[in-house]
Amino acid sequence: MRQISAILLGAGNRGNAYSEYALKYPYEFNIVAIADPDEKRRRDFADKYDIPQEQAFSSWEQILAQPQLAEVAIITTQDTLHYAPTIRALERGYHVLVEKPMSPRLDECIQMVEAAQRYRKQLSICHVLRYTPFWTAVKQVVDSGEIGDIVSIQLNENVGNLHMAHSYVRGNWRNSETSSPMILAKSSHDLDIISWLIGKPCRRVSSFGSLMHFSEENAPIGATPYCLDGCPAQANCSYYAPRYYANKSDTFLKKITSDTSRAGVLEALKTGPYGKCVYQTDNNVVDHQVVNFEFQGGATATFSMCGFTHDTSRSVQIMGTKGEIRGYMKDHSFTVYDFLTNRKKNIQMERPTSGHAGGDEGIMRSFLQEIRSFHGGQGLTSA
């Protein structure tokens, strides 16, 4: 099996998630260079993957100014910073794996696809749910015709109230001006799954949502700008930052600070965005949203995202002319109901060990196989 080499642009959470494949399967995949503006994060990543310091760059512009260093460029920069490095990487001869969403702008998405076609390179998007055992099995049942033609799908994304506060109120995706709208930043996974399962063009869409709770008018009386400023509401606030981050692992804490010592975490919570009062940030993305779809042929779908749930999970109901599927992704299982026999069968998957319910490892394995045999075709999530 031929080893594929790669450069990584962005050593944050998602970049590290995909890079883990090189540690687990070094004979398949190797990372030879890194670009990240954070010096400590860049240095730590280079050390972890045995990358020479001369192959560690502070910007994507620097790394892509070099002669081509590898076959593949993995781009996990912020949402609004996908377009330019993707175009440059394709021009320089790289196949590209880019984090979702491709771009918040339609014109940029179109230009990225056109560039991949022009340079005859593969451009794949990290819609990792397609690669999970759960959704792969659901798709196989749908495609088998066992439940007949899909009439309607209901998909619920339960974001989890604390995950909502961490990533979309305090975190990098809190403001659509610097990242992308919630429907792209978080729920592009779900819209992709609905489209993939139905497999027909969408004809009509309606949507409603708002930022209902995480705003200044809902702040407790006397709430301070930072939780550690002596906020009088700390005992009764679900989002008191020190309580949430107190028992997190070093791996998780690296999302908020490069110094994961007790003193480093306290400093981050005193001065950084993750210690801010959730009612006093510059967030503007919705905290709940519903979307309705009508597809060619008459099938419909309803998607609901809500940041006020006790856990982070997805549930699905797929209603067909001959049967029905009901599943809960967190349990890695779903049930198929047959209308003719009134029988039901439960399909249970093994619990995956990689992130995104096995999707992170799944997309890397599939992408690398596609690059090894690339002849101008497209992969499972190619643009």
XYZ file of N, CA, C and O in Angstrom, residues 11 22-23 31 35 46 110 125 128 132 164-165 172 188 249-250 268 280 287 349:
80
model
N -3.607 23.742 12.727
C -3.367 22.674 13.707
C -4.303 22.770 14.896
O -3.927 22.470 16.025
N -2.309 9.521 10.904
C -0.888 9.281 10.611
C -0.187 8.580 11.763
O 0.786 7.844 11.544
N -0.644 8.795 12.984
C -0.053 8.112 14.130
C -0.527 6.669 14.214
O 0.236 5.768 14.567
N 2.470 13.133 7.562
C 2.379 14.594 7.471
C 3.787 15.162 7.474
O 4.563 14.910 8.401
N 1.299 24.356 8.868
C 1.176 25.817 8.914
C 0.131 26.180 9.959
O -0.998 25.666 9.922
N 4.530 19.963 15.342
C 5.738 19.525 14.629
C 6.483 18.462 15.439
O 6.959 17.463 14.884
N -18.381 27.577 -5.839
C -18.384 27.275 -7.271
C -16.979 27.377 -7.845
O -16.526 26.515 -8.613
N -14.776 17.255 0.673
C -15.257 18.049 1.803
C -15.470 17.127 3.006
O -15.937 15.999 2.851
N -18.128 14.298 7.421
C -17.656 13.034 7.998
C -18.776 12.081 8.393
O -18.536 10.877 8.533
N -19.497 7.356 8.840
C -19.722 6.663 10.106
C -20.415 5.328 9.872
O -21.207 5.183 8.932
N -23.222 24.039 23.069
C -23.679 25.280 22.441
C -22.931 26.472 23.019
O -22.412 27.334 22.285
N -22.855 26.522 24.340
C -22.186 27.652 24.996
C -20.699 27.683 24.674
O -20.129 28.752 24.421
N -15.180 29.757 18.668
C -14.779 30.272 17.360
C -15.927 30.465 16.386
O -15.793 31.209 15.406
N -24.291 21.783 8.596
C -24.055 21.356 7.220
C -23.921 19.836 7.155
O -24.248 19.211 6.140
N -10.254 17.221 30.327
C -8.933 16.663 30.044
C -8.052 17.709 29.377
O -8.533 18.727 28.857
N -6.740 17.449 29.375
C -5.811 18.350 28.697
C -6.149 18.482 27.224
O -6.032 19.567 26.647
N -6.807 31.898 31.153
C -7.646 31.878 29.952
C -9.091 32.238 30.285
O -9.753 32.952 29.523
N -23.086 38.005 27.473
C -22.379 39.255 27.184
C -21.188 39.006 26.253
O -20.083 39.464 26.515
N -29.577 30.109 18.217
C -29.458 29.009 19.185
C -30.515 27.941 18.965
O -30.548 26.934 19.661
N -24.372 -1.259 15.643
C -22.984 -1.149 15.218
C -22.059 -1.188 16.428
O -22.463 -0.815 17.526
